[in-house]
Amino acid sequence: MANFLSLPGELRDIMYELLLVLDEPIVSPTRPSPQYNRPQLQTTLQKLHIDILLANKMIHREASSVLYGQNRFDLTKCTSEQVSLFVTQIGRHNSSHIRYIHINFPGIRDRGQDDVVFNDDGAMILAVIQLNCTNLHSITTYPDGDQLNAIDKPLVIEKALALTNTHFKAISSLRVVVIQVYKNGLSGSIRDTMKSYGWKVEEIEQEKELAQASNVWDDYDYDFSWSVC
């Protein structure tokens, strides 16, 4: 191991990237999603060679910054409690390395008289991210086009997007907001308003519906020890 540490830091970083950085986002281990079948999820996680984190303290420190700082973490299937559990399991220090997160677009409630608020879970997820992911660079999020398009009050839409922008701006390190939508998922006016805030709107192809058994995870003992990282 001393020979490995004698390598230049740039070469060690390349090795860490080969062992610990995936092309696809990492689905939060706190809640496996039925969207991902078991073999697919297991294969994804097996690509992470996290045993290197146990080598020694210096390698643990260097490798952890790569694991959490260069991977994208998909929290779209998580409740606020599960997001809190995730950052608790990996710890504040590792959470501070996270730079790329995928989340659902915060849900909006119209309280009447053109007054809008986030639903409690969406607001809490953003609060947890703001508190713990202090070096976050990019959020990729997926708005519910049906919900937003169904709101027939332009002022409510404007206030909802302005509220979202205020919460994004509260994350001081955040530099990039990517809104991914299906081709016909959002009206042109909503997209224009999003772009006016500097958000990048990307069209994605709609994935085919997957037949999902409601009990797909009932017999699956899922255990991935992020706490060692």
Short mmCIF file of N, CA, C and O in Angstrom, two decimals, residues 138-227:
data_model
loop_
_atom_site.label_atom_id
_atom_site.label_comp_id
_atom_site.label_asym_id
_atom_site.label_seq_id
_atom_site.Cartn_x
_atom_site.Cartn_y
_atom_site.Cartn_z
N SER A 138 -24.81 20.69 -8.80
CA SER A 138 -25.87 20.51 -9.80
C SER A 138 -27.03 19.71 -9.24
O SER A 138 -26.83 18.70 -8.55
N ILE A 139 -28.24 20.17 -9.54
CA ILE A 139 -29.47 19.42 -9.27
C ILE A 139 -30.14 19.11 -10.59
O ILE A 139 -30.35 20.01 -11.42
N THR A 140 -30.44 17.84 -10.81
CA THR A 140 -31.26 17.44 -11.95
C THR A 140 -32.61 17.02 -11.38
O THR A 140 -32.68 16.21 -10.46
N THR A 141 -33.67 17.58 -11.94
CA THR A 141 -34.98 17.34 -11.35
C THR A 141 -36.03 17.11 -12.43
O THR A 141 -35.85 17.50 -13.59
N TYR A 142 -37.12 16.46 -12.03
CA TYR A 142 -38.12 15.99 -12.98
C TYR A 142 -39.50 16.48 -12.55
O TYR A 142 -40.13 15.90 -11.66
N PRO A 143 -39.99 17.55 -13.16
CA PRO A 143 -41.30 18.07 -12.77
C PRO A 143 -42.44 17.18 -13.24
O PRO A 143 -42.32 16.47 -14.25
N ASP A 144 -43.52 17.22 -12.48
CA ASP A 144 -44.74 16.51 -12.86
C ASP A 144 -45.50 17.39 -13.85
O ASP A 144 -46.21 18.33 -13.47
N GLY A 145 -45.32 17.10 -15.14
CA GLY A 145 -45.93 17.93 -16.16
C GLY A 145 -47.44 17.98 -16.07
O GLY A 145 -48.06 19.02 -16.28
N ASP A 146 -48.05 16.84 -15.71
CA ASP A 146 -49.51 16.80 -15.60
C ASP A 146 -49.99 17.77 -14.51
O ASP A 146 -50.99 18.47 -14.69
N GLN A 147 -49.27 17.81 -13.38
CA GLN A 147 -49.67 18.68 -12.29
C GLN A 147 -49.55 20.15 -12.69
O GLN A 147 -50.47 20.94 -12.50
N LEU A 148 -48.41 20.51 -13.27
CA LEU A 148 -48.18 21.91 -13.61
C LEU A 148 -49.09 22.36 -14.76
O LEU A 148 -49.64 23.46 -14.73
N ASN A 149 -49.26 21.51 -15.76
CA ASN A 149 -50.11 21.88 -16.89
C ASN A 149 -51.57 22.01 -16.49
O ASN A 149 -52.34 22.74 -17.13
N ALA A 150 -51.95 21.28 -15.42
CA ALA A 150 -53.35 21.31 -15.00
C ALA A 150 -53.71 22.60 -14.26
O ALA A 150 -54.89 22.90 -14.07
N ILE A 151 -52.69 23.35 -13.82
CA ILE A 151 -52.96 24.61 -13.12
C ILE A 151 -53.28 25.67 -14.17
O ILE A 151 -52.44 26.04 -14.98
N ASP A 152 -54.52 26.14 -14.16
CA ASP A 152 -54.96 27.06 -15.21
C ASP A 152 -54.84 28.52 -14.81
O ASP A 152 -55.42 29.40 -15.45
N LYS A 153 -54.08 28.79 -13.75
CA LYS A 153 -53.86 30.17 -13.32
C LYS A 153 -52.40 30.53 -13.55
O LYS A 153 -51.52 30.07 -12.82
N PRO A 154 -52.11 31.34 -14.54
CA PRO A 154 -50.71 31.70 -14.82
C PRO A 154 -49.99 32.28 -13.61
O PRO A 154 -48.80 32.02 -13.41
N LEU A 155 -50.71 33.07 -12.79
CA LEU A 155 -50.07 33.67 -11.62
C LEU A 155 -49.64 32.60 -10.63
O LEU A 155 -48.57 32.72 -9.99
N VAL A 156 -50.42 31.54 -10.49
CA VAL A 156 -50.06 30.45 -9.58
C VAL A 156 -48.81 29.74 -10.09
O VAL A 156 -47.90 29.43 -9.31
N ILE A 157 -48.74 29.50 -11.39
CA ILE A 157 -47.55 28.88 -11.98
C ILE A 157 -46.33 29.75 -11.73
O ILE A 157 -45.26 29.27 -11.32
N GLU A 158 -46.46 31.03 -11.97
CA GLU A 158 -45.33 31.95 -11.76
C GLU A 158 -44.86 31.93 -10.32
O GLU A 158 -43.66 31.89 -10.06
N LYS A 159 -45.82 31.94 -9.39
CA LYS A 159 -45.44 31.92 -7.97
C LYS A 159 -44.81 30.58 -7.58
O LYS A 159 -43.87 30.55 -6.77
N ALA A 160 -45.32 29.51 -8.15
CA ALA A 160 -44.77 28.19 -7.83
C ALA A 160 -43.33 28.08 -8.30
O ALA A 160 -42.44 27.61 -7.57
N LEU A 161 -43.05 28.54 -9.51
CA LEU A 161 -41.69 28.46 -10.04
C LEU A 161 -40.77 29.45 -9.32
O LEU A 161 -39.59 29.15 -9.09
N ALA A 162 -41.31 30.61 -8.97
CA ALA A 162 -40.50 31.58 -8.21
C ALA A 162 -40.14 31.03 -6.83
O ALA A 162 -39.01 31.22 -6.35
N LEU A 163 -41.09 30.33 -6.20
CA LEU A 163 -40.82 29.72 -4.90
C LEU A 163 -39.73 28.67 -5.02
O LEU A 163 -38.81 28.59 -4.20
N THR A 164 -39.83 27.86 -6.08
CA THR A 164 -38.81 26.83 -6.31
C THR A 164 -37.44 27.47 -6.53
O THR A 164 -36.43 27.01 -5.97
N ASN A 165 -37.41 28.53 -7.31
CA ASN A 165 -36.14 29.21 -7.58
C ASN A 165 -35.54 29.79 -6.30
O ASN A 165 -34.33 29.74 -6.09
N THR A 166 -36.39 30.31 -5.43
CA THR A 166 -35.90 30.85 -4.15
C THR A 166 -35.23 29.76 -3.32
O THR A 166 -34.16 29.98 -2.73
N HIS A 167 -35.83 28.59 -3.30
CA HIS A 167 -35.25 27.48 -2.53
C HIS A 167 -33.97 26.98 -3.17
O HIS A 167 -33.01 26.63 -2.46
N PHE A 168 -33.93 26.94 -4.49
CA PHE A 168 -32.68 26.54 -5.16
C PHE A 168 -31.57 27.54 -4.86
O PHE A 168 -30.43 27.17 -4.58
N LYS A 169 -31.88 28.82 -4.91
CA LYS A 169 -30.87 29.84 -4.67
C LYS A 169 -30.37 29.83 -3.22
O LYS A 169 -29.27 30.30 -2.94
N ALA A 170 -31.20 29.29 -2.32
CA ALA A 170 -30.78 29.19 -0.91
C ALA A 170 -29.63 28.19 -0.74
O ALA A 170 -28.94 28.22 0.28
N ILE A 171 -29.45 27.30 -1.71
CA ILE A 171 -28.31 26.38 -1.70
C ILE A 171 -27.14 27.14 -2.33
O ILE A 171 -27.00 27.19 -3.56
N SER A 172 -26.33 27.75 -1.52
CA SER A 172 -25.37 28.75 -2.00
C SER A 172 -24.35 28.20 -2.99
O SER A 172 -23.86 28.94 -3.85
N SER A 173 -24.03 26.93 -2.91
CA SER A 173 -23.03 26.35 -3.80
C SER A 173 -23.61 25.94 -5.15
O SER A 173 -22.86 25.68 -6.09
N LEU A 174 -24.94 25.90 -5.25
CA LEU A 174 -25.59 25.38 -6.45
C LEU A 174 -25.33 26.28 -7.65
O LEU A 174 -25.56 27.49 -7.59
N ARG A 175 -24.87 25.67 -8.74
CA ARG A 175 -24.57 26.43 -9.95
C ARG A 175 -25.41 26.02 -11.14
O ARG A 175 -25.61 26.81 -12.07
N VAL A 176 -25.90 24.79 -11.16
CA VAL A 176 -26.61 24.28 -12.34
C VAL A 176 -27.91 23.60 -11.89
O VAL A 176 -27.89 22.75 -11.00
N VAL A 177 -29.01 23.98 -12.53
CA VAL A 177 -30.30 23.30 -12.33
C VAL A 177 -30.73 22.77 -13.68
O VAL A 177 -30.89 23.53 -14.65
N VAL A 178 -30.90 21.47 -13.76
CA VAL A 178 -31.31 20.83 -15.01
C VAL A 178 -32.73 20.31 -14.83
O VAL A 178 -33.00 19.53 -13.90
N ILE A 179 -33.63 20.74 -15.70
CA ILE A 179 -35.01 20.28 -15.68
C ILE A 179 -35.18 19.30 -16.84
O ILE A 179 -35.04 19.68 -18.00
N GLN A 180 -35.44 18.04 -16.53
CA GLN A 180 -35.62 17.05 -17.58
C GLN A 180 -37.11 16.75 -17.75
O GLN A 180 -37.80 16.42 -16.78
N VAL A 181 -37.59 16.89 -18.96
CA VAL A 181 -39.02 16.74 -19.24
C VAL A 181 -39.21 15.90 -20.51
O VAL A 181 -38.33 15.84 -21.37
N TYR A 182 -40.37 15.26 -20.59
CA TYR A 182 -40.73 14.58 -21.82
C TYR A 182 -41.08 15.61 -22.87
O TYR A 182 -41.41 16.76 -22.55
N LYS A 183 -41.05 15.21 -24.12
CA LYS A 183 -41.22 16.14 -25.23
C LYS A 183 -42.48 16.99 -25.08
O LYS A 183 -42.45 18.21 -25.29
N ASN A 184 -43.59 16.39 -24.71
CA ASN A 184 -44.84 17.12 -24.56
C ASN A 184 -45.23 17.26 -23.09
O ASN A 184 -46.41 17.40 -22.76
N GLY A 185 -44.23 17.21 -22.21
CA GLY A 185 -44.53 17.17 -20.79
C GLY A 185 -44.88 18.50 -20.16
O GLY A 185 -45.57 18.55 -19.15
N LEU A 186 -44.38 19.60 -20.73
CA LEU A 186 -44.65 20.92 -20.17
C LEU A 186 -44.99 21.89 -21.29
O LEU A 186 -44.45 21.80 -22.40
N SER A 187 -45.86 22.82 -20.98
CA SER A 187 -46.22 23.83 -21.97
C SER A 187 -45.02 24.74 -22.25
O SER A 187 -44.08 24.86 -21.45
N GLY A 188 -45.08 25.40 -23.40
CA GLY A 188 -43.99 26.30 -23.78
C GLY A 188 -43.81 27.45 -22.82
O GLY A 188 -42.68 27.86 -22.53
N SER A 189 -44.92 27.97 -22.29
CA SER A 189 -44.81 29.11 -21.37
C SER A 189 -44.13 28.72 -20.07
O SER A 189 -43.34 29.50 -19.51
N ILE A 190 -44.41 27.51 -19.59
CA ILE A 190 -43.76 27.05 -18.36
C ILE A 190 -42.27 26.85 -18.61
O ILE A 190 -41.42 27.24 -17.79
N ARG A 191 -41.93 26.28 -19.74
CA ARG A 191 -40.51 26.09 -20.07
C ARG A 191 -39.80 27.44 -20.17
O ARG A 191 -38.67 27.58 -19.69
N ASP A 192 -40.46 28.41 -20.78
CA ASP A 192 -39.83 29.73 -20.92
C ASP A 192 -39.57 30.36 -19.56
O ASP A 192 -38.52 30.99 -19.34
N THR A 193 -40.53 30.20 -18.64
CA THR A 193 -40.34 30.75 -17.30
C THR A 193 -39.18 30.06 -16.60
O THR A 193 -38.36 30.71 -15.94
N MET A 194 -39.08 28.75 -16.74
CA MET A 194 -37.97 28.00 -16.13
C MET A 194 -36.64 28.49 -16.69
O MET A 194 -35.68 28.71 -15.95
N LYS A 195 -36.58 28.67 -18.00
CA LYS A 195 -35.33 29.14 -18.62
C LYS A 195 -34.97 30.54 -18.16
O LYS A 195 -33.78 30.89 -18.08
N SER A 196 -35.99 31.35 -17.84
CA SER A 196 -35.71 32.72 -17.40
C SER A 196 -34.97 32.75 -16.07
O SER A 196 -34.32 33.75 -15.74
N TYR A 197 -35.07 31.66 -15.31
CA TYR A 197 -34.34 31.57 -14.04
C TYR A 197 -32.93 31.00 -14.24
O TYR A 197 -32.19 30.82 -13.26
N GLY A 198 -32.58 30.72 -15.49
CA GLY A 198 -31.25 30.16 -15.75
C GLY A 198 -31.22 28.65 -15.67
O GLY A 198 -30.14 28.05 -15.74
N TRP A 199 -32.40 28.01 -15.52
CA TRP A 199 -32.44 26.56 -15.49
C TRP A 199 -32.28 26.02 -16.90
O TRP A 199 -32.77 26.60 -17.87
N LYS A 200 -31.62 24.89 -17.00
CA LYS A 200 -31.43 24.23 -18.30
C LYS A 200 -32.55 23.21 -18.48
O LYS A 200 -32.69 22.29 -17.68
N VAL A 201 -33.36 23.37 -19.52
CA VAL A 201 -34.47 22.47 -19.79
C VAL A 201 -34.05 21.47 -20.87
O VAL A 201 -33.68 21.87 -21.98
N GLU A 202 -34.08 20.19 -20.52
CA GLU A 202 -33.68 19.13 -21.44
C GLU A 202 -34.86 18.20 -21.71
O GLU A 202 -35.58 17.82 -20.79
N GLU A 203 -35.03 17.82 -22.96
CA GLU A 203 -36.06 16.83 -23.30
C GLU A 203 -35.46 15.43 -23.21
O GLU A 203 -34.34 15.20 -23.66
N ILE A 204 -36.21 14.52 -22.63
CA ILE A 204 -35.78 13.14 -22.53
C ILE A 204 -36.86 12.25 -23.13
O ILE A 204 -38.04 12.62 -23.20
N GLU A 205 -36.47 11.08 -23.55
CA GLU A 205 -37.42 10.14 -24.12
C GLU A 205 -38.17 9.44 -23.01
O GLU A 205 -37.60 9.09 -21.97
N GLN A 206 -39.45 9.23 -23.23
CA GLN A 206 -40.28 8.56 -22.23
C GLN A 206 -39.98 7.08 -22.26
O GLN A 206 -40.06 6.43 -23.30
N GLU A 207 -39.62 6.56 -21.09
CA GLU A 207 -39.28 5.14 -21.01
C GLU A 207 -40.54 4.30 -21.08
O GLU A 207 -41.63 4.73 -20.70
N LYS A 208 -40.37 3.11 -21.59
CA LYS A 208 -41.51 2.20 -21.65
C LYS A 208 -41.94 1.81 -20.25
O LYS A 208 -41.13 1.66 -19.34
N GLU A 209 -43.24 1.68 -20.09
CA GLU A 209 -43.78 1.27 -18.80
C GLU A 209 -43.25 -0.12 -18.49
O GLU A 209 -43.22 -1.02 -19.33
N LEU A 210 -42.83 -0.31 -17.23
CA LEU A 210 -42.36 -1.62 -16.80
C LEU A 210 -43.43 -2.28 -15.96
O LEU A 210 -44.01 -1.66 -15.07
N ALA A 211 -43.71 -3.53 -16.26
CA ALA A 211 -44.66 -4.27 -15.43
C ALA A 211 -44.01 -4.53 -14.10
O ALA A 211 -42.94 -5.13 -14.01
N GLN A 212 -44.65 -4.07 -13.03
CA GLN A 212 -44.04 -4.16 -11.71
C GLN A 212 -44.99 -4.87 -10.76
O GLN A 212 -46.13 -4.46 -10.60
N ALA A 213 -44.50 -5.92 -10.16
CA ALA A 213 -45.28 -6.56 -9.12
C ALA A 213 -45.21 -5.70 -7.88
O ALA A 213 -44.16 -5.19 -7.51
N SER A 214 -46.32 -5.54 -7.19
CA SER A 214 -46.37 -4.65 -6.04
C SER A 214 -45.48 -5.13 -4.91
O SER A 214 -45.05 -4.36 -4.07
N ASN A 215 -45.18 -6.44 -4.89
CA ASN A 215 -44.38 -6.98 -3.79
C ASN A 215 -42.98 -7.35 -4.26
O ASN A 215 -42.34 -8.23 -3.71
N VAL A 216 -42.48 -6.64 -5.30
CA VAL A 216 -41.21 -7.03 -5.90
C VAL A 216 -40.06 -7.04 -4.90
O VAL A 216 -39.12 -7.81 -5.02
N TRP A 217 -40.13 -6.18 -3.87
CA TRP A 217 -39.03 -6.10 -2.90
C TRP A 217 -39.34 -6.84 -1.60
O TRP A 217 -38.51 -6.87 -0.70
N ASP A 218 -40.51 -7.45 -1.49
CA ASP A 218 -40.91 -8.01 -0.20
C ASP A 218 -39.98 -9.11 0.27
O ASP A 218 -39.77 -9.28 1.47
N ASP A 219 -39.41 -9.87 -0.68
CA ASP A 219 -38.57 -11.00 -0.28
C ASP A 219 -37.09 -10.71 -0.49
O ASP A 219 -36.27 -11.61 -0.54
N TYR A 220 -36.75 -9.43 -0.59
CA TYR A 220 -35.37 -9.06 -0.90
C TYR A 220 -34.74 -8.35 0.27
O TYR A 220 -35.15 -7.26 0.63
N ASP A 221 -33.74 -8.99 0.85
CA ASP A 221 -33.02 -8.40 1.98
C ASP A 221 -31.91 -7.53 1.44
O ASP A 221 -30.81 -8.00 1.15
N TYR A 222 -32.18 -6.24 1.33
CA TYR A 222 -31.25 -5.31 0.68
C TYR A 222 -30.35 -4.70 1.74
O TYR A 222 -30.81 -4.11 2.69
N ASP A 223 -29.05 -4.86 1.55
CA ASP A 223 -28.10 -4.33 2.53
C ASP A 223 -26.86 -3.84 1.82
O ASP A 223 -26.12 -4.62 1.24
N PHE A 224 -26.65 -2.54 1.86
CA PHE A 224 -25.45 -1.96 1.26
C PHE A 224 -24.86 -1.00 2.28
O PHE A 224 -25.46 0.01 2.58
N SER A 225 -23.68 -1.33 2.78
CA SER A 225 -23.17 -0.64 3.98
C SER A 225 -22.48 0.67 3.64
O SER A 225 -21.26 0.78 3.65
N TRP A 226 -23.30 1.68 3.35
CA TRP A 226 -22.73 3.00 3.13
C TRP A 226 -22.07 3.55 4.39
O TRP A 226 -21.21 4.41 4.34
N SER A 227 -22.49 3.07 5.54
CA SER A 227 -21.98 3.62 6.79
C SER A 227 -20.47 3.43 6.94
O SER A 227 -19.84 4.15 7.69
#
